[in-house]
XYZ file of C-alpha atoms in Angstrom:
641
model
C 0.000 0.000 0.000
C 2.825 2.389 0.915
C 4.566 1.536 -2.364
C 1.404 2.352 -4.361
C 0.933 5.691 -2.570
C 4.594 6.492 -3.065
C 4.365 5.777 -6.809
C 1.143 7.807 -7.090
C 2.777 10.821 -5.438
C 5.795 10.484 -7.711
C 3.508 10.605 -10.752
C 1.641 13.661 -9.418
C 4.816 15.558 -8.577
C 6.489 14.652 -11.851
C 3.378 15.813 -13.668
C 3.588 19.160 -11.881
C 7.302 19.507 -12.592
C 6.901 18.642 -16.259
C 4.024 21.130 -16.539
C 6.266 23.718 -14.890
C 8.952 22.854 -17.446
C 6.583 22.996 -20.390
C 7.131 19.330 -21.248
C 5.165 16.141 -20.781
C 8.187 13.913 -21.319
C 9.712 11.806 -18.570
C 12.897 12.967 -16.891
C 15.694 12.193 -19.331
C 18.792 10.433 -18.081
C 20.462 7.329 -19.463
C 21.584 6.298 -16.007
C 19.121 4.395 -13.819
C 20.885 5.333 -10.573
C 20.409 9.018 -11.423
C 16.724 8.478 -12.265
C 16.079 6.640 -8.980
C 17.612 9.444 -6.949
C 15.642 11.973 -8.967
C 12.376 10.114 -8.286
C 13.203 9.993 -4.580
C 13.909 13.741 -4.654
C 10.542 14.480 -6.266
C 8.770 12.501 -3.537
C 10.621 14.341 -0.778
C 9.827 17.629 -2.507
C 6.129 16.718 -2.534
C 6.337 16.213 1.243
C 7.903 19.635 1.788
C 11.275 18.077 2.682
C 13.288 20.424 0.497
C 16.720 20.023 2.093
C 16.498 16.242 1.828
C 15.312 16.537 -1.788
C 18.350 18.660 -2.626
C 20.676 15.952 -1.283
C 19.170 13.346 -3.615
C 19.270 15.765 -6.551
C 22.969 16.345 -5.908
C 23.495 12.575 -5.891
C 21.592 12.289 -9.184
C 23.780 14.997 -10.720
C 26.934 13.288 -9.398
C 25.871 10.230 -11.383
C 24.742 12.203 -14.459
C 26.276 15.694 -14.724
C 24.039 16.507 -17.718
C 20.742 15.756 -15.919
C 18.699 18.791 -17.061
C 15.534 18.060 -15.037
C 17.522 17.606 -11.814
C 19.117 21.031 -12.196
C 15.733 22.627 -12.944
C 14.103 21.042 -9.896
C 16.977 22.351 -7.779
C 16.301 25.803 -9.198
C 12.621 25.514 -8.320
C 13.427 24.519 -4.727
C 15.859 27.420 -4.362
C 13.252 29.821 -5.754
C 10.789 28.741 -3.082
C 13.325 29.608 -0.375
C 14.263 32.836 -2.228
C 17.845 31.655 -2.619
C 18.036 33.375 -5.973
C 21.773 33.084 -6.551
C 21.681 29.291 -6.257
C 18.523 29.228 -8.369
C 20.407 31.176 -11.037
C 23.397 28.828 -10.874
C 21.117 25.791 -11.251
C 19.366 27.179 -14.344
C 22.709 28.092 -15.925
C 24.006 24.539 -15.353
C 20.772 23.067 -16.732
C 21.043 25.105 -19.932
C 24.751 24.321 -20.246
C 23.806 20.643 -20.034
C 21.031 21.007 -22.632
C 21.883 24.045 -24.874
C 19.054 23.207 -27.266
C 16.562 24.181 -24.522
C 18.054 27.644 -23.998
C 15.457 29.554 -26.023
C 12.597 27.692 -24.323
C 13.916 28.499 -20.844
C 15.434 31.918 -21.490
C 12.685 33.749 -19.589
C 13.375 31.612 -16.511
C 17.037 32.563 -16.769
C 16.073 36.244 -17.005
C 13.914 35.899 -13.880
C 16.416 34.153 -11.603
C 19.314 36.310 -12.810
C 17.276 39.452 -12.143
C 16.107 38.267 -8.710
C 19.680 37.436 -7.712
C 20.537 41.115 -8.209
C 22.660 40.458 -11.292
C 20.925 43.265 -13.188
C 23.389 43.826 -16.025
C 23.519 40.097 -16.775
C 19.701 39.899 -16.731
C 19.617 42.708 -19.285
C 22.101 40.838 -21.490
C 19.964 37.680 -21.356
C 16.875 39.733 -22.194
C 18.677 41.184 -25.215
C 19.747 37.675 -26.219
C 16.091 36.738 -26.499
C 15.480 39.563 -28.968
C 17.741 37.731 -31.421
C 15.259 34.855 -31.647
C 12.604 35.550 -34.248
C 9.783 33.694 -32.479
C 10.672 34.638 -28.873
C 9.090 37.245 -26.623
C 8.815 37.799 -22.875
C 5.485 36.635 -21.467
C 6.103 38.476 -18.189
C 6.107 42.117 -19.287
C 6.463 43.392 -15.706
C 9.695 41.413 -15.439
C 10.942 42.906 -18.712
C 10.125 46.440 -17.508
C 11.814 45.744 -14.174
C 14.987 44.495 -15.871
C 15.243 47.738 -17.843
C 14.494 49.889 -14.776
C 16.810 47.989 -12.417
C 19.772 48.059 -14.807
C 19.479 51.829 -15.159
C 18.972 52.401 -11.414
C 21.818 50.044 -10.470
C 24.272 51.782 -12.800
C 23.226 55.239 -11.560
C 22.673 54.683 -7.820
C 21.331 57.245 -5.386
C 23.877 58.331 -2.801
C 22.545 57.529 0.674
C 24.278 56.862 3.965
C 22.097 54.610 6.139
C 23.137 54.344 9.778
C 21.854 52.273 12.666
C 19.866 54.266 15.238
C 21.914 55.448 18.201
C 20.620 54.489 21.638
C 19.260 51.292 23.159
C 16.235 50.644 20.943
C 17.953 47.962 18.866
C 18.754 44.689 20.588
C 19.665 41.060 19.915
C 15.988 40.601 19.055
C 14.345 41.964 15.904
C 12.886 45.498 15.898
C 10.651 46.676 13.065
C 7.436 48.511 12.095
C 8.242 51.883 13.702
C 5.404 54.404 14.123
C 6.656 57.980 14.501
C 4.971 60.820 16.348
C 4.548 63.860 14.078
C 7.026 65.697 16.307
C 9.677 63.133 15.351
C 10.916 62.732 18.928
C 8.891 59.671 19.985
C 7.883 56.399 18.391
C 6.206 53.074 19.016
C 7.781 50.005 17.436
C 7.452 46.221 17.344
C 9.972 43.882 18.942
C 10.008 40.109 18.561
C 10.906 38.622 21.942
C 11.230 35.111 23.286
C 8.240 33.941 25.284
C 8.284 30.973 27.689
C 6.506 27.951 26.269
C 6.239 29.306 22.726
C 8.295 27.717 19.928
C 8.503 30.995 18.033
C 8.913 34.701 18.778
C 6.332 36.883 20.487
C 5.584 40.327 18.990
C 5.067 43.189 21.452
C 4.966 46.996 21.322
C 7.500 49.327 22.919
C 7.805 53.100 23.143
C 10.994 55.127 22.731
C 11.957 58.795 22.784
C 14.739 60.789 21.158
C 17.130 62.310 23.708
C 20.287 64.089 22.514
C 20.188 62.286 19.138
C 19.828 58.859 20.787
C 16.678 56.727 20.801
C 16.047 55.497 24.344
C 13.503 52.942 25.513
C 10.683 54.397 27.596
C 8.423 51.442 28.309
C 6.676 48.338 27.109
C 3.041 48.968 26.193
C 1.948 46.440 28.796
C -1.668 47.595 28.626
C -1.779 46.503 24.947
C 0.679 43.597 24.824
C -0.698 40.093 25.385
C 0.681 36.563 25.082
C -0.585 36.727 21.499
C 1.044 38.805 18.782
C 0.367 42.509 18.349
C 1.826 43.948 15.169
C 2.094 46.876 12.761
C 1.297 49.809 15.078
C 0.165 53.151 13.694
C -0.520 56.314 15.660
C -2.154 59.664 15.170
C 0.445 62.432 14.993
C 0.162 63.178 18.718
C 0.213 59.493 19.683
C -3.207 59.658 21.336
C -4.858 57.134 19.031
C -3.224 53.770 18.338
C -4.423 51.425 15.593
C -2.772 48.026 15.303
C -3.235 44.471 14.060
C -4.057 41.408 16.131
C -4.570 37.945 14.667
C -6.361 34.785 15.654
C -4.213 32.051 17.149
C -3.889 28.510 15.855
C -7.054 27.743 17.824
C -8.929 30.416 15.837
C -9.545 32.654 18.849
C -8.307 36.146 19.722
C -7.799 35.443 23.411
C -9.376 38.231 25.454
C -10.207 40.167 22.276
C -13.062 39.562 19.847
C -12.134 39.114 16.189
C -13.940 38.989 12.849
C -11.425 37.526 10.379
C -8.006 35.907 10.483
C -6.347 39.242 11.314
C -8.232 42.373 12.388
C -7.628 46.059 13.041
C -8.020 47.298 16.614
C -8.034 50.816 18.060
C -7.003 52.135 21.452
C -7.250 55.711 22.764
C -4.619 57.200 25.052
C -5.975 58.121 28.496
C -4.306 61.335 29.652
C -5.175 60.709 33.305
C -3.713 57.199 33.555
C -0.960 57.860 30.983
C -1.837 54.565 29.282
C -3.840 53.338 26.310
C -7.325 52.106 27.113
C -8.705 48.690 26.238
C -8.494 48.083 22.497
C -11.715 47.753 20.519
C -12.228 45.923 17.235
C -12.821 48.244 14.257
C -15.718 46.040 13.177
C -16.846 48.395 10.398
C -13.502 47.891 8.622
C -12.732 44.236 9.285
C -13.892 41.376 7.088
C -13.681 37.596 7.081
C -10.332 38.043 5.316
C -7.115 39.647 6.536
C -6.764 43.315 7.529
C -3.374 44.581 8.639
C -0.664 47.255 8.386
C -2.786 50.298 9.308
C -1.526 53.821 8.626
C -3.314 56.694 10.365
C -2.992 60.180 8.936
C -1.333 62.707 11.246
C -4.705 64.230 12.186
C -6.353 60.823 12.626
C -9.084 61.544 10.058
C -7.901 59.047 7.426
C -6.791 55.442 7.740
C -4.978 53.402 5.108
C -4.626 49.653 5.589
C -3.956 46.425 3.697
C -6.677 43.876 2.997
C -5.983 40.383 1.668
C -8.468 37.747 0.566
C -8.708 34.829 -1.828
C -10.415 35.695 -5.103
C -13.480 33.572 -5.857
C -12.781 33.914 -9.586
C -9.091 32.970 -9.692
C -8.558 31.406 -6.234
C -5.460 33.617 -5.948
C -4.693 35.853 -2.978
C -5.447 39.528 -3.643
C -3.588 42.009 -1.424
C -4.373 45.715 -1.852
C -4.332 49.036 0.010
C -7.656 50.474 1.184
C -8.643 53.887 2.543
C -11.335 54.968 4.968
C -12.144 58.398 6.393
C -14.109 59.545 9.415
C -17.600 60.954 8.948
C -18.984 64.006 10.769
C -19.673 61.859 13.846
C -16.123 60.521 14.002
C -17.037 57.025 12.768
C -15.126 55.265 10.000
C -16.821 55.183 6.607
C -16.827 52.086 4.411
C -13.282 51.416 3.214
C -12.564 51.980 -0.474
C -9.850 50.229 -2.465
C -7.262 52.671 -3.795
C -7.266 52.953 -7.611
C -5.288 50.726 -9.965
C -2.562 53.333 -10.308
C -1.609 52.355 -6.720
C -2.885 48.783 -6.482
C -1.258 46.567 -9.083
C -1.829 42.934 -10.018
C 0.843 42.083 -7.455
C 0.933 42.710 -3.702
C 0.829 46.112 -2.029
C 1.631 46.604 1.628
C 3.002 48.863 4.369
C 1.317 52.201 3.452
C 2.452 55.384 5.219
C 0.907 58.827 4.668
C 3.370 61.590 5.500
C 2.086 64.427 7.740
C 2.049 66.664 4.635
C -1.161 64.784 3.743
C 0.003 64.306 0.153
C 2.912 61.856 0.041
C 1.851 58.209 0.259
C 4.754 55.779 0.666
C 4.106 52.053 0.229
C 5.694 48.772 -0.840
C 4.766 46.756 -3.933
C 6.000 43.828 -5.989
C 3.616 44.576 -8.853
C 5.346 47.679 -10.245
C 8.679 47.922 -12.106
C 11.441 47.717 -9.532
C 14.593 46.069 -8.250
C 12.954 42.739 -7.344
C 10.829 41.642 -4.394
C 8.924 44.336 -2.501
C 10.128 47.814 -3.477
C 9.294 51.142 -1.823
C 7.356 53.735 -3.827
C 5.843 57.180 -3.309
C 2.691 58.602 -4.897
C 1.413 62.175 -4.491
C -2.197 63.116 -3.890
C -3.277 65.631 -6.529
C -5.520 68.673 -6.072
C -8.451 66.766 -7.612
C -8.031 63.889 -5.142
C -6.377 61.504 -7.610
C -2.964 59.888 -7.095
C 0.126 60.373 -9.233
C 1.987 57.523 -10.921
C 4.051 55.876 -8.138
C 7.767 56.623 -8.219
C 10.298 53.980 -7.207
C 12.583 55.289 -4.429
C 15.534 53.924 -6.379
C 18.656 51.896 -5.702
C 20.134 51.247 -3.141
C 17.093 52.192 -1.037
C 15.447 49.333 -2.908
C 17.422 46.153 -3.579
C 16.776 42.641 -4.890
C 15.260 41.792 -1.473
C 12.103 43.037 0.263
C 11.952 46.588 1.630
C 9.241 47.945 3.931
C 8.569 49.536 7.353
C 9.412 53.010 6.028
C 8.514 56.113 8.052
C 9.471 59.673 7.071
C 10.050 62.488 9.558
C 8.298 65.850 9.408
C 11.174 67.462 7.493
C 10.269 65.216 4.552
C 13.851 63.994 4.103
C 14.959 61.926 7.083
C 13.533 58.399 7.057
C 13.602 55.385 9.331
C 13.261 51.751 8.267
C 13.939 48.166 9.360
C 16.727 46.090 7.845
C 18.799 42.999 8.624
C 21.769 44.155 6.547
C 24.147 43.877 9.538
C 22.988 40.459 10.720
C 20.755 38.294 8.548
C 17.507 37.494 10.306
C 17.930 40.178 12.994
C 16.030 43.285 11.953
C 17.178 46.605 13.419
C 15.964 50.165 12.960
C 18.130 52.379 10.750
C 17.801 55.869 9.334
C 18.884 57.673 6.175
C 18.059 60.782 4.169
C 15.692 60.494 1.225
C 16.799 61.977 -2.097
C 15.014 65.255 -2.770
C 13.184 63.841 -5.808
C 11.280 61.312 -3.677
C 11.068 63.314 -0.448
C 7.888 64.638 1.160
C 7.014 68.259 1.893
C 8.422 69.655 5.129
C 5.643 70.287 7.632
C 5.060 72.662 10.508
C 3.321 71.428 13.642
C 0.609 73.484 15.291
C 0.329 72.230 18.851
C -1.691 73.772 21.634
C -4.610 73.564 24.018
C -8.140 74.977 24.006
C -9.710 76.131 27.256
C -12.594 78.185 28.666
C -11.391 81.770 29.211
C -13.306 82.038 32.508
C -13.180 78.608 34.152
C -9.814 77.673 32.569
C -11.203 74.179 32.023
C -10.266 72.324 28.807
C -12.724 72.505 25.914
C -13.477 69.661 23.513
C -13.415 71.859 20.393
C -13.110 71.232 16.663
C -9.698 72.447 15.458
C -8.985 72.740 11.734
C -6.238 73.872 9.377
C -7.519 75.178 6.020
C -5.828 76.396 2.880
C -6.594 79.816 1.370
C -9.561 78.376 -0.543
C -11.128 76.785 2.525
C -10.137 73.186 1.829
C -9.482 71.273 5.056
C -5.829 70.234 5.298
C -6.100 68.616 8.722
C -8.647 68.479 11.511
C -8.864 67.181 15.046
C -10.901 67.527 18.219
C -8.996 68.896 21.175
C -8.754 66.400 24.019
C -11.544 66.860 26.609
C -9.167 66.013 29.471
C -6.445 68.572 28.754
C -7.677 70.471 25.675
C -4.596 69.559 23.644
C -4.309 69.081 19.875
C -1.529 68.579 17.312
C -1.996 69.381 13.631
C 0.436 69.622 10.742
C 0.629 71.504 7.453
C 3.240 72.266 4.808
C 5.726 74.695 6.308
C 5.784 76.904 3.200
C 1.988 77.234 2.971
C -0.164 80.090 4.268
C -3.032 78.549 6.212
C -6.139 79.490 8.154
C -6.579 78.132 11.664
C -10.100 77.683 13.015
C -11.287 76.580 16.448
C -14.986 76.231 17.186
C -17.477 74.860 19.680
C -21.243 75.551 19.528
C -21.272 77.058 23.043
C -18.319 79.400 22.489
C -17.316 82.272 20.240
C -15.129 80.931 17.451
C -11.393 81.534 16.990
C -9.822 82.236 13.599
C -6.391 83.386 12.503
C -4.047 83.140 9.543
C -0.543 81.719 9.752
C 2.041 82.787 7.192
C 3.967 79.549 6.743
C 5.378 77.772 9.781
C 8.577 79.706 10.378
C 7.425 81.860 13.301
C 5.056 79.311 14.805
C 5.111 79.083 18.597
C 5.951 75.639 19.939
C 2.725 75.589 21.983
C -0.328 77.840 21.655
C -2.996 78.302 24.326
C -6.368 79.326 22.902
C -8.931 80.825 25.260
C -12.525 80.669 24.027
C -15.212 83.024 25.347
C -18.544 81.438 26.119
C -21.421 82.828 24.029
C -23.458 85.244 26.151
C -25.551 88.379 25.777
C -23.454 91.538 25.539
C -20.255 89.910 24.290
C -18.516 91.292 21.196
C -16.728 89.261 18.529
C -14.329 91.283 16.381
C -13.890 90.057 12.807
C -10.642 91.235 11.212
C -10.620 89.042 8.128
C -13.879 89.928 6.372
C -12.679 90.365 2.814
C -14.224 93.307 0.937
C -13.264 94.607 -2.463
C -11.044 97.694 -2.181
C -13.033 100.848 -1.208
C -16.238 98.878 -1.691
C -18.993 97.254 0.333
C -18.970 94.203 -1.937
C -17.498 91.049 -0.459
C -14.635 89.502 -2.394
C -15.583 86.428 -4.388
C -13.257 84.256 -2.315
C -13.334 82.099 0.787
C -14.537 84.093 3.824
C -13.257 82.114 6.825
C -14.680 84.265 9.627
C -18.083 84.717 8.014
C -18.357 80.972 7.402
C -17.646 80.359 11.079
C -20.137 83.043 12.127
C -22.850 81.460 9.986
C -22.122 78.058 11.501
C -22.247 79.505 15.039
C -25.652 81.057 14.402
C -27.061 77.924 12.801
C -25.952 75.892 15.834
C -27.486 78.339 18.340
C -30.463 80.687 18.774
C -28.571 83.924 19.430
C -29.500 87.269 17.862
C -26.713 89.618 16.837
C -25.972 93.199 15.903
C -23.576 93.626 12.967
C -21.542 96.824 13.299
C -19.334 98.105 10.481
C -16.244 100.276 11.153
C -13.837 102.112 8.837
C -10.590 104.009 9.234
C -10.483 107.833 9.020
C -9.634 108.050 5.314
C -12.455 109.709 3.346
C -15.294 111.937 4.479
C -17.464 111.329 7.525
C -20.538 110.851 5.319
C -18.835 108.372 2.983
C -17.409 106.356 5.873
C -20.804 106.092 7.569
C -22.380 104.956 4.304
C -19.582 102.467 3.571
C -19.699 100.930 7.053
C -23.496 100.542 6.856
C -23.326 98.929 3.426
C -20.619 96.543 4.606
C -22.785 95.500 7.559
C -25.555 94.878 5.024
C -23.231 92.703 2.918
C -22.394 90.600 5.970
C -26.115 90.145 6.681
C -26.737 89.031 3.087
C -23.902 86.495 3.408
C -25.458 85.020 6.550
C -28.888 84.902 4.909
C -27.411 82.971 1.982
C -26.103 80.427 4.508
C -29.573 79.921 5.996
C -29.644 82.432 8.891
C -33.003 84.217 9.267
C -32.737 87.993 8.770
C -34.918 88.581 11.846
C -31.988 87.456 14.011
C -29.804 90.356 12.814
C -29.642 94.089 13.458
C -27.313 96.350 11.437
C -25.394 99.507 12.186
C -22.608 101.509 10.547
C -20.384 103.712 12.713
C -17.845 104.820 10.111
C -14.638 106.022 11.791
C -16.367 107.188 14.969
C -15.054 104.410 17.261
C -11.364 103.763 16.494
C -9.446 101.197 18.560
C -6.023 102.304 17.317
C -4.337 105.384 15.876
C -5.291 106.300 12.314
C -1.832 107.819 11.854
C -0.271 104.484 10.865
C -1.145 101.795 8.330
C -1.216 99.187 11.094
C -3.618 101.302 13.134
C -5.880 101.885 10.142
C -5.988 98.146 9.451
C -7.104 97.499 13.036
C -9.830 100.124 12.777
C -11.271 98.580 9.599
C -13.269 95.825 11.250
C -16.657 94.206 11.659
C -18.006 93.676 15.159
C -20.648 91.142 16.109
C -22.508 91.894 19.344
C -24.722 89.200 20.893
C -27.948 91.011 21.829
C -30.100 88.113 23.079
C-alpha cells in the first residue's frame, strides 16, 4: 500500500514539474541510478522536505552531470526559499547541459538572474532573447523591471544609512516603527522570546529621542498580550493607536473579539492614567479576510490599511491598500480600495501617509522595480487623484524586500527596518531620502483649548484650512487637557479655526510655519448676551462694500455659530479715518448689510440680525499708521439676546 501511494505521489509531482517545465516527457537520463535518486527527490519535494530533496538531486547529478531536469528542480526549490543566486546557478548549469533548450527556458534565466541582483547580466539575457525571431517575454512586468533595475543600479542614489543610536535595537528583531509627528517619539514592534512558545512573540515598545539617541521608555503592557500585536500606527500626537491582532492557531483572539483571520483594533490614550485604554475591534472595517498594516494620517481623520483575501474567480490571494475616512460623527466610513494606479496585479503593503497629507509611501511587488517588494511614493493631486508611483531607487530598494518606512516631518529623514548587519535580525536604521522622492516639510501646530473664565479644557473642533477653505487637517482637542496637534506644509499660508457651539469661534491666519510658537494656548469666550466678537478678516473689495468672491473664513464660522445656536446679533461696520465722515458712515453701513446678506445665503433668518454703521467714529487704534488703520477697519458682532 505504501509503495502504491509512493508511486502515485511520484507521478503527481512529476506531472507538476513537467508542466512547470513545459514538457510532458519523462525525466531524461540514461543512467538508472540518477533516475532513482531523482524520483526519490521528487517525492521528498512533494512532502515539503526540500533540504532532503536537494541531497538526492545532488546525488543524481553526481551520477549524471548533464541531468537537465535535476538542475531545474533544484532551481525551483531554491526559488521557493528565495535563494536566488543558487537558483540562477542551477538554471545556468541546466542550460549548459542542454543548450538546445536555452530559447525555451530563457525567460526563466532572465527571472532568476534578475532576482539574484545580477541586473546587467539579466539585461544581457533579455537582449539575447530579442535575437530569436519567435521569442518574446510573457512576463512584461519582469521585462520592464529588468530595464528599470539596470538603469537604477548603474546610476545609484547616494545615501548613507546608519543604525539608530541608543538602546532601541537589541539582539531581538525590531521593526514597524510608528513615529509621532514631532519626530521625537515612536512606538515600534519587537520580537521577543516567550516561555513555552516555539517561536517569537511580537510586542509593542515606546521610545523617545534624547540628545540624538533613541532610548527605551516602556513596554506597552496595557496593549501587549501573550498573542502577537503587530504593525502599530498612531495619530500624529500618539493619542490614538491602531494596530493588528490575529487569531491564534485555535482560531480565537484570546481576550479580544475578532472577525477575520487578522483584524484592526483601536485604542485611545488616556491622559489621566498615561496609558492606552482597552483596544476595541474596528468592526466596520474588518472582514472575514485579513486586515493589517494600518496607517493613520497625522490628524487621525484618514486610515490606510492592507486587505488580503482569496479571489473567488481565480482562487489567488489579492492584497491591496484600502482607505477609509471619518464621517462628521467621528465614525469610519466604508473602506474603499485605492485605484489601480496604486494597487497593481501584485501585492501592495506597508502604506504610510506623511504628515504633509500628500505623500503616500508604500511597498509593492507589482510595479517595475529592483525585485521583491520595493518602496514607492505617490502624491495626492488637487483633484483627489494619485500620481503615478515613483520607485525610491537603488540602493534604497534592492533585490530583497523593503518595507517599514517612516518619514520624519522634514520630509527627508527616514527610518526603516533592515537585517543588513545580521541576517535574520532586523534593526531600525535611518537615512536621508533623495530630494526627488522626499515629502514636503511640515510645521506642527500644537496647543490647548480652554474656557477663558473657568480655565477648564474645551473639547473643540480644530482645523487647518488652505486659502480656498479646503481642510488640510482636523482634530478635536482632548476633553481632558484640551490639547491638539496638527500639521501643514511649512511653506503654505493657512487658516486656523477653532470652534465649539457654546463658544465664540477663533480664527487666525498663519504665514507659513517659520514663526510658529511651539505651543499655543487658545482661550474661548462662552457665548453670552453683551459679548462682542471682532472680525478682522472679512474680505471686501477695495473701497467697496462688496465682499470679495473668495473664501470668507470668519463669516463661514459666524454662519455656523448662528445655525448651531439661537442667538441674535448686531452687525456693526467700522472704517478708518480716510475719506469723508458721510462716505465712511455709508460704507460701514453697506458693509454691515453685505455681511447680513452672506449670513442669509447660509440659511440664517434675517430677523436674528440688526445692522449699524459707525464709520470712523469708534477707532481702537491710531489712524496715523497703516497698522492702526488696518485694526480700525473691522466688523463687530454683538450678541444682543
